XYZ file of C-alpha atoms in Angstrom:
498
model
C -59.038 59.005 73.945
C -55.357 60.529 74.446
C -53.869 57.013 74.049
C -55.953 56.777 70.437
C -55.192 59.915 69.012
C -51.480 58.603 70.092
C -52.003 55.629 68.117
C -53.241 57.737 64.947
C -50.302 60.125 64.509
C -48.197 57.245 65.045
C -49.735 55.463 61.996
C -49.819 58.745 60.042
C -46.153 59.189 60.883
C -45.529 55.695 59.976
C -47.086 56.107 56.639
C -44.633 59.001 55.998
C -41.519 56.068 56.639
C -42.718 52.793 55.504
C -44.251 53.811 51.675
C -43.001 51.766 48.592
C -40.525 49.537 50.419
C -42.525 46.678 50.960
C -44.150 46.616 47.247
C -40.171 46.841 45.602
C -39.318 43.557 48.326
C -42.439 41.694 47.220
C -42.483 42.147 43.741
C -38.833 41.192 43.747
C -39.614 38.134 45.487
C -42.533 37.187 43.311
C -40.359 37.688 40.417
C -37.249 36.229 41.284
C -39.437 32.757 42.042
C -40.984 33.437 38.974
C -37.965 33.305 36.974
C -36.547 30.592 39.031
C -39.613 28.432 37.898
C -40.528 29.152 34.250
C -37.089 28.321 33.132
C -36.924 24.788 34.825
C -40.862 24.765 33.558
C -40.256 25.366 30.083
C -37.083 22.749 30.299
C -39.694 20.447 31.576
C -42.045 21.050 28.986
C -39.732 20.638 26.330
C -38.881 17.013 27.182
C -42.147 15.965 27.438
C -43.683 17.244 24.181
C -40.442 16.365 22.655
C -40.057 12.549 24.148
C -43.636 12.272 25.903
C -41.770 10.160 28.881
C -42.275 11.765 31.864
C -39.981 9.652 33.780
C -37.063 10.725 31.784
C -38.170 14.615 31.844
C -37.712 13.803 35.667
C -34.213 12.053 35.437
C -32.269 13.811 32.326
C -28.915 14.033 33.986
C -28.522 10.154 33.170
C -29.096 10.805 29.180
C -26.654 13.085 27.752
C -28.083 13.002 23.950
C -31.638 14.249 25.069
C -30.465 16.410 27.964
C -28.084 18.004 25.060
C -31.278 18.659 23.162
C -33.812 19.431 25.995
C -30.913 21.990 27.070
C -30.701 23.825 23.299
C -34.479 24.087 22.544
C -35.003 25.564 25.960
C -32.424 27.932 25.464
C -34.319 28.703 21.869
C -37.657 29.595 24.071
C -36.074 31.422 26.973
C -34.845 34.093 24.193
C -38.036 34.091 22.832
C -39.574 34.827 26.600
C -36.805 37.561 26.901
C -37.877 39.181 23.766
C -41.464 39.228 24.322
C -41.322 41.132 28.116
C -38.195 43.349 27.059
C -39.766 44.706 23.506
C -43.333 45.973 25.178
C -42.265 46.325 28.369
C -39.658 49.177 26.864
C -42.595 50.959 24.920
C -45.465 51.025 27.268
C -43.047 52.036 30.385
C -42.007 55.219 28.271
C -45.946 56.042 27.772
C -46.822 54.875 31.502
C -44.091 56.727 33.380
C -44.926 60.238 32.012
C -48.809 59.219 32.529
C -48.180 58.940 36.163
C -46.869 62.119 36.350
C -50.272 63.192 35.320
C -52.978 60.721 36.956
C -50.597 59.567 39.733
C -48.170 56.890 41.087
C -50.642 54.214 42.602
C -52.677 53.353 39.805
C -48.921 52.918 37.916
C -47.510 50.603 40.666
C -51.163 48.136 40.153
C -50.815 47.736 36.688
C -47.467 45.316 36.710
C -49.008 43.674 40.064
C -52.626 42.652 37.734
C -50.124 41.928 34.792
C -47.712 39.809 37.027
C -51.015 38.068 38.630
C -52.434 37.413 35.313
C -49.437 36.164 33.632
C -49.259 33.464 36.174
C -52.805 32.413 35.502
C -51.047 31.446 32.176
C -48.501 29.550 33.813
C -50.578 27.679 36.079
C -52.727 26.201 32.914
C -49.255 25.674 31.615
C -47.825 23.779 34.698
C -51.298 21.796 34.967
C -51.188 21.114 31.199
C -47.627 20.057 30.617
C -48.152 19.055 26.619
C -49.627 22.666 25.573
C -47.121 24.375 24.270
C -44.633 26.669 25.163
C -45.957 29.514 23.191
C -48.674 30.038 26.031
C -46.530 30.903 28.680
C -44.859 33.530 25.919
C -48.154 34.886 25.627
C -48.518 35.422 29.615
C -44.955 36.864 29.300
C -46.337 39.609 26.357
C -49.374 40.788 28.353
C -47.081 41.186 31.337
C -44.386 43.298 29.344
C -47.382 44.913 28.016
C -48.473 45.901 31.370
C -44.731 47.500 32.101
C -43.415 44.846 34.403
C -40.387 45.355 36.215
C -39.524 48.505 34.228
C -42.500 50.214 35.333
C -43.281 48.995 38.591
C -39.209 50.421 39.413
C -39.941 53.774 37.685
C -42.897 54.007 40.016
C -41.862 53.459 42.813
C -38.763 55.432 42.713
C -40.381 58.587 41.373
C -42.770 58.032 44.283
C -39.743 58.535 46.181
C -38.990 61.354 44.788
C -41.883 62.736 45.396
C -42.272 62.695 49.066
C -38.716 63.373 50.084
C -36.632 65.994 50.215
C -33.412 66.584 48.365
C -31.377 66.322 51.931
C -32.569 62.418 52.645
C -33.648 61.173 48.800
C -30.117 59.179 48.520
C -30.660 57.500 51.945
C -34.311 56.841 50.928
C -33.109 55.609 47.471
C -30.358 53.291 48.985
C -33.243 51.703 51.191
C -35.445 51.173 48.154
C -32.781 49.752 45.936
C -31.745 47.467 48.756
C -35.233 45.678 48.413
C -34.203 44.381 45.240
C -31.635 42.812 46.366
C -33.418 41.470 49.148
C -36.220 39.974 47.485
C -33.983 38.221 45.072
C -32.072 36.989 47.837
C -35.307 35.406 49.641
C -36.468 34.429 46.262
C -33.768 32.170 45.287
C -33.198 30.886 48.996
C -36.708 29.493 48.568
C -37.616 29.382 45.043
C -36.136 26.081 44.547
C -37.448 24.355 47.986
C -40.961 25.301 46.723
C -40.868 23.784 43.356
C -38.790 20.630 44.618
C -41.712 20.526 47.743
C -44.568 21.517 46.478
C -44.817 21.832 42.460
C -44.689 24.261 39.975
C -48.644 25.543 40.599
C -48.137 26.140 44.551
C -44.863 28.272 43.522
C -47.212 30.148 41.471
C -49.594 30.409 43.220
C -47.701 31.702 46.060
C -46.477 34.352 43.760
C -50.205 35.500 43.313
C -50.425 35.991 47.034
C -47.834 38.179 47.108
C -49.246 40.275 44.033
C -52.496 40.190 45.996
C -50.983 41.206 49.170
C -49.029 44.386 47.149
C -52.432 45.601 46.040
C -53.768 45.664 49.568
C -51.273 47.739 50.419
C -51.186 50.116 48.030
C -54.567 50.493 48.633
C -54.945 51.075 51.878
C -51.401 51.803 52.935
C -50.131 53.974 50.496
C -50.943 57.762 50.048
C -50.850 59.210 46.657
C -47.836 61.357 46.317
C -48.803 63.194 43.245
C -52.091 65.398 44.220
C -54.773 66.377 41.897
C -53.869 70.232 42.120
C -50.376 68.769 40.924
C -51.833 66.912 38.221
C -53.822 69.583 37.589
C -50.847 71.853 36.724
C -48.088 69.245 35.478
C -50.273 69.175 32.364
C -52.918 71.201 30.381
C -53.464 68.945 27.746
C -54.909 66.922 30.585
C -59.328 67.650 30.425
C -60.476 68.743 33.937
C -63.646 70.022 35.187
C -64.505 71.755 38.361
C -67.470 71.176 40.947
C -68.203 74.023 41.919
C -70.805 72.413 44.539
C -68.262 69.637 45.733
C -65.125 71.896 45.084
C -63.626 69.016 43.295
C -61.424 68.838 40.022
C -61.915 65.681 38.081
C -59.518 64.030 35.664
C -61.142 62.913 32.193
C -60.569 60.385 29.589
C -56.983 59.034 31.875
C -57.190 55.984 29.295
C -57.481 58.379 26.309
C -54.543 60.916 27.632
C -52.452 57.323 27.970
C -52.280 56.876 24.235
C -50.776 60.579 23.229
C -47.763 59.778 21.443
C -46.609 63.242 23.876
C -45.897 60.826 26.686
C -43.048 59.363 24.226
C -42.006 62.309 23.898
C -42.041 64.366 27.073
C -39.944 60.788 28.462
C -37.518 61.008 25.849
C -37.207 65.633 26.234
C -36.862 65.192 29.961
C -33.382 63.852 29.137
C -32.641 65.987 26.197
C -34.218 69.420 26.801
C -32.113 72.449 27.881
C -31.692 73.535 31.018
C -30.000 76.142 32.840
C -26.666 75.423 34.792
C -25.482 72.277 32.780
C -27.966 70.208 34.012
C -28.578 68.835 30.586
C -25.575 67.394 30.236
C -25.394 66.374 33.915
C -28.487 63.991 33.071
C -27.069 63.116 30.333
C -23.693 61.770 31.670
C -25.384 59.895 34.579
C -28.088 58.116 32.107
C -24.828 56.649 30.525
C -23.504 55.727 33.904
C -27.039 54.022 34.533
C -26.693 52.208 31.232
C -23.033 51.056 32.230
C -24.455 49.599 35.922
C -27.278 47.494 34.776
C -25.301 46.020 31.542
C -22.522 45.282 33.366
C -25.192 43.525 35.929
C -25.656 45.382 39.387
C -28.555 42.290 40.367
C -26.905 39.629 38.792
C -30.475 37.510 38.371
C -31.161 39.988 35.643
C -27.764 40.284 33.493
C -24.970 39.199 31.561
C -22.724 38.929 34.365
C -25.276 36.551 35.843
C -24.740 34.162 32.983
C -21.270 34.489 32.363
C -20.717 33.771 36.238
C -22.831 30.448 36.089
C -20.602 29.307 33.254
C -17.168 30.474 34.688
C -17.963 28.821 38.689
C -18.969 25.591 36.887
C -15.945 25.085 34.493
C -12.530 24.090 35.303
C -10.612 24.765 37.635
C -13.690 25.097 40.195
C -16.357 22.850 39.034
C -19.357 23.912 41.191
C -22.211 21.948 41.674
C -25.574 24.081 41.950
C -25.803 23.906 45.262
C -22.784 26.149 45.316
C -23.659 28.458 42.127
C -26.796 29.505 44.031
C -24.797 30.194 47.544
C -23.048 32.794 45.831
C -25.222 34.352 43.761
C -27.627 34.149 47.003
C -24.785 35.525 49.557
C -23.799 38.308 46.509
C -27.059 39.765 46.586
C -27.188 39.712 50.686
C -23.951 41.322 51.044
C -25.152 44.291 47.992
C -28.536 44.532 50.078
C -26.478 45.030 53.579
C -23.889 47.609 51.972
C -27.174 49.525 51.080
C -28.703 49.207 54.460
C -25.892 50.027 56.707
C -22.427 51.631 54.426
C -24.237 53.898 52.431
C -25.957 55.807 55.480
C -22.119 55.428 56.924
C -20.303 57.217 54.312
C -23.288 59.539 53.363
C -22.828 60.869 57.389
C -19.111 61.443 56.493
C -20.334 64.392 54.320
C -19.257 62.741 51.102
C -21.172 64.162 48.184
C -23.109 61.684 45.631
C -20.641 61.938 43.030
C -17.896 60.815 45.404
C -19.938 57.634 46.921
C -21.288 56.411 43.327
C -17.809 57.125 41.962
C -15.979 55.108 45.080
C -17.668 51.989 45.091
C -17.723 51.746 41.754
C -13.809 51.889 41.856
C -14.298 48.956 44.204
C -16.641 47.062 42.363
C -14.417 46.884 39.675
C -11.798 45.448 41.994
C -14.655 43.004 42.687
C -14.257 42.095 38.829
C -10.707 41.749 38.760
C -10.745 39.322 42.029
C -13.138 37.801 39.901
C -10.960 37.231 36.926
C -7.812 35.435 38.621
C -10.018 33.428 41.328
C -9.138 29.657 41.164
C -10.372 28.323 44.096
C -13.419 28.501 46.090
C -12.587 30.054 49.170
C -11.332 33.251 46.349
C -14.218 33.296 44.926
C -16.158 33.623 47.703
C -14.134 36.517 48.975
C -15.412 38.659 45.948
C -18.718 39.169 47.796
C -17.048 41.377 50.059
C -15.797 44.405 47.905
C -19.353 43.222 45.639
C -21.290 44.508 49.003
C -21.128 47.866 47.785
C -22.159 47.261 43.878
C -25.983 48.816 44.316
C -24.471 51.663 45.602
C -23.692 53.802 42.117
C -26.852 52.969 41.055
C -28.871 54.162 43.740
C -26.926 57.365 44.042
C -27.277 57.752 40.385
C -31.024 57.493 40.884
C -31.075 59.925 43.307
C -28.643 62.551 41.724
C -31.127 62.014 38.507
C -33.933 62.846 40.828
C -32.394 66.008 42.226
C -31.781 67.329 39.165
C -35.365 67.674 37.165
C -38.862 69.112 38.820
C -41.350 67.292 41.131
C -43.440 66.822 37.271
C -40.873 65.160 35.549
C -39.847 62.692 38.307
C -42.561 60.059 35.974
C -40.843 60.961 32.903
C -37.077 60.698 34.260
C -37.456 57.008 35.709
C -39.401 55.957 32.875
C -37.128 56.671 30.317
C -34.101 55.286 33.070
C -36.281 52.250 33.174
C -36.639 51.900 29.491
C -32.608 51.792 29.107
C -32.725 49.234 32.102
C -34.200 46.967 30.587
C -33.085 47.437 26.765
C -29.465 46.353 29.207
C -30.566 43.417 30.500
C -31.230 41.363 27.334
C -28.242 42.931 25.484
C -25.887 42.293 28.402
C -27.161 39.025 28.254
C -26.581 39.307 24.612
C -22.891 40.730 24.493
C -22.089 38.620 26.979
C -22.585 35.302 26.355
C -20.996 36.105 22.749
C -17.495 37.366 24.066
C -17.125 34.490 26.877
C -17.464 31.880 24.829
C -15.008 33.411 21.933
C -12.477 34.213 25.559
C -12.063 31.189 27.378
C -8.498 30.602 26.682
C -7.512 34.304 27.978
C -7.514 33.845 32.062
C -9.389 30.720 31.870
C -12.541 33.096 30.968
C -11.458 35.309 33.805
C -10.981 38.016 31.034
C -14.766 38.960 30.968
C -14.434 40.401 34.186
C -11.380 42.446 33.430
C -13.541 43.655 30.558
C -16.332 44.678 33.115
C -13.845 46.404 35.060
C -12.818 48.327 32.284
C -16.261 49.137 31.088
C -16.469 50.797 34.938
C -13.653 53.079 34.151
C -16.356 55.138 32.129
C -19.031 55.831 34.406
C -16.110 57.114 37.210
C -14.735 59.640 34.520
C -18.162 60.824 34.271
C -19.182 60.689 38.189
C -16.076 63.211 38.751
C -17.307 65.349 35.768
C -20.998 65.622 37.254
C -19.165 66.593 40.314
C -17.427 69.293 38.943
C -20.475 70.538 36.719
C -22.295 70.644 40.188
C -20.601 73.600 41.500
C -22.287 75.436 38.643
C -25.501 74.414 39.903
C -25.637 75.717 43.286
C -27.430 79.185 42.797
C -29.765 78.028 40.145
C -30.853 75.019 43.105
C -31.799 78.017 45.460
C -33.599 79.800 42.265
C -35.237 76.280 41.284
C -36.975 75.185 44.938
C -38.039 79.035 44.977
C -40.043 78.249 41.592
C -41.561 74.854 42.319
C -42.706 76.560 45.500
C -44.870 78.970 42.805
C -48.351 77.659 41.098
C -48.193 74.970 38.558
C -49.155 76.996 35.838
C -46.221 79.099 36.821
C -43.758 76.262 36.600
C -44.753 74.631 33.744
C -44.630 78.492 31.532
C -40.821 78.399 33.306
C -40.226 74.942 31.698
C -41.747 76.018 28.193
């Protein structure tokens, strides 16, 4: 009996520790073989409704001419599939994040798991069916934006975070999340391409569903809700509720209805731009711009301009990699950034050094990163960028967390919502900027001069790190005054807020 009730508060405690880790490291996964795959699908689909010779789709490097034209009409499609999970997945993750501040974080963190699962239903008919066209894997890629995608499922999770730790251990806790992405993009491009060579396009899928599967499992029965129904209760009264007065139970109405109030725009968009006492605005304000500058500049390079640019600039003259090499590095890159999460953030964070100081340091070597970048000309140069890149999800994640710290348990939804929004509006226009200025470039630094032009673009979100960290010391009595009121009855904090 004793050793039982030992196992149960060990699983309780456990529960406490190991929360939205594991979903972040999946989904990753899932969607770093996901983009892996589609692009070399819709390359292969291409060919063969263009030249209906499957034994040529399957040998291109040998024929310039079509592999010239295969190359450009993919291109054409893959900004077609960027636009159609960036435009919806932008609006509904501005409605969902503020909704899950109402009706909770689980039910959030399913919907881009279903919409991820569905989505490659549509590419498994498309893989199976090589001469439909290309326009029904855009359609998967809609519903999937529709259903919030990477932009929600990260707003999620981190204001889950937020929820159930404390302002003491939220940047170690948000280092450890972040490093997840990093992670699972590592794993997924380490055996993304073994799969498809191996196995086919529909096992790769497939094997993607298992993982959604096996995220909803846990969430299920793993994860606790963080957000309680007195909570929701009290974040918002335009929410119905009745009481049970026999069962002692309040019940949330019409969730689907309250998802459609135009209000959840709005309370994402006033979380940012609302006044508050002790500067805080403006502190928000500031590090949503330094957020902005991370993920354009590309802090996972899978999902930004730097990721393009770098393909192009390894492959050129003078060093010529192959593709074996391209994905090493990008591979390695995104080990190293998932190790300087796991092990020299908690370092530096026991130093004493305050949020501001950490984001603000690496990024200052990050940047030197860049410039590394921009005169390597051999290999063994190149390579050595990975070492000052270990620390480039560092600003981010203490940018998260500094965010997080600085709004009410209610408005964590609302915060990473609108952060993912701008996340993802900065992945297709990084993309976008870019692959515009490289091109027009090449003869400045051999088209190292991009990355002096990322390392300049840093310079920004430093100037504004040190600012936050001088507007902090503004902030400290108003932090004693603040825990005081969120320790108070909802209805209390939200008349505070109003």
């Amino acid at each position: 009996m004793a050793d039982g009730w030992r196992c149960f508060r060990c699983i309780a405690a456990a529960r406490n520790v190991i929360t939205v880790e594991p979903v972040l490291f999946l989904y990753m996964l899932g969607s770093f073989l996901q983009f892996t795959a589609v692009q070399q699908l819709i390359r292969y689909k291409v060919c063969v409704i263009n030249y209906n010779d499957t034994v040529l789709c399957n040998n291109l490097t040998g024929h310039k001419e079509e592999e010239d034209e295969v190359i450009k009409q993919a291109s054409h499609w893959i900004i077609i599939l960027n636009v159609a999970l960036t435009v919806p997945s932008v609006i509904s993750s501005l409605f969902l994040g503020s909704w899950s501040d109402a009706v909770g974080r689980k039910s959030i963190i399913l919907l881009p798991t279903v919409g991820t699962i569905i989505y490659c239903g549509f590419l498994i008919v498309s893989a199976a069916f090589t001469y439909l066209s290309v326009w029904i894997i855009i359609a998967g890629q809609a519903i999937l934006g529709a259903t919030g995608a990477f932009a929600i499922l990260t707003s999620a999770v981190f204001s889950y975070l937020g929820d159930v730790t404390t302002k003491e251990n939220r940047t170690l806790r948000f280092g450890i999340l972040e490093s997840m992405t990093f992670l699972g993009s590592f794993v997924g491009n380490a055996t993304g391409g073994v799969i498809i060579d191996r196995y086919g396009y529909i096992t790769c899928f497939i094997f993607i569903i298992s993982c959604e599967v096996v995220i909803i499992v846990y969430v299920v029965v793993w994860l606790k809700e963080s957000v309680s129904q007195y909570g929701r209760q009290g974040m918002t009264e335009r929410i119905e509720v009745s009481v049970e007065a026999d069962l002692g139970q309040v019940e949330v109405k019409n969730k689907c209805i309250e998802l459609l109030r135009v209000d959840h725009f709005k309370k994402a968009v006033l979380v940012i731009f609302q006044k508050r006492p002790q500067k805080r605005r403006l502190q928000i304000i500031f590090l949503v711009v330094c957020l902005f500058i991370f993920e354009l500049v590309g802090t996972v390079f899978q999902f930004s301009g730097a990721r393009d640019t770098t393909v192009l600039y390894v492959t050129k003259e003078p060093l010529s990699w192959n593709a074996t090499l391209v994905g090493l590095f990008l591979g390695l890159k995104n080990l190293s950034s998932g190790f300087g999460l796991l092990c020299v953030l908690p370092l530096v964070h026991f130093i004493g050094l305050g949020d501001p100081i950490i984001a603000a340091g690496s990024t200052v070597v990050r940047m030197c990163g860049y410039i590394l970048m921009a005169f390597a000309r051999t290999t063994t140069v190149m390579f050595l960028v990975i070492v000052p890149m270990a620390v480039s999800g560092i600003p981010a994640a203490c940018t998260r967390a500094m965010l997080s710290k600085l709004v009410l348990t209610s408005e964590q939804g609302s915060l990473f919502s609108f952060a993912a929004a701008v996340e993802t509006t900065t992945t297709f226009l990084g993309s976008f900027i870019f692959n515009a200025i490289f091109p027009a470039t090449l003869d400045i630094l051999q088209g190292g001069f991009i990355y002096l032009l990322m390392a300049a673009m840093l310079v920004v979100p430093v100037i504004l790190l040190l600012w936050v960290r001088d507007l902090k010391k503004y902030d400290n009595t108003y932090q004693i005054q603040e825990e005081a009121v969120e320790g108070k009855t909802p209805s209390a904090t939200s008349s505070i807020l109003s």
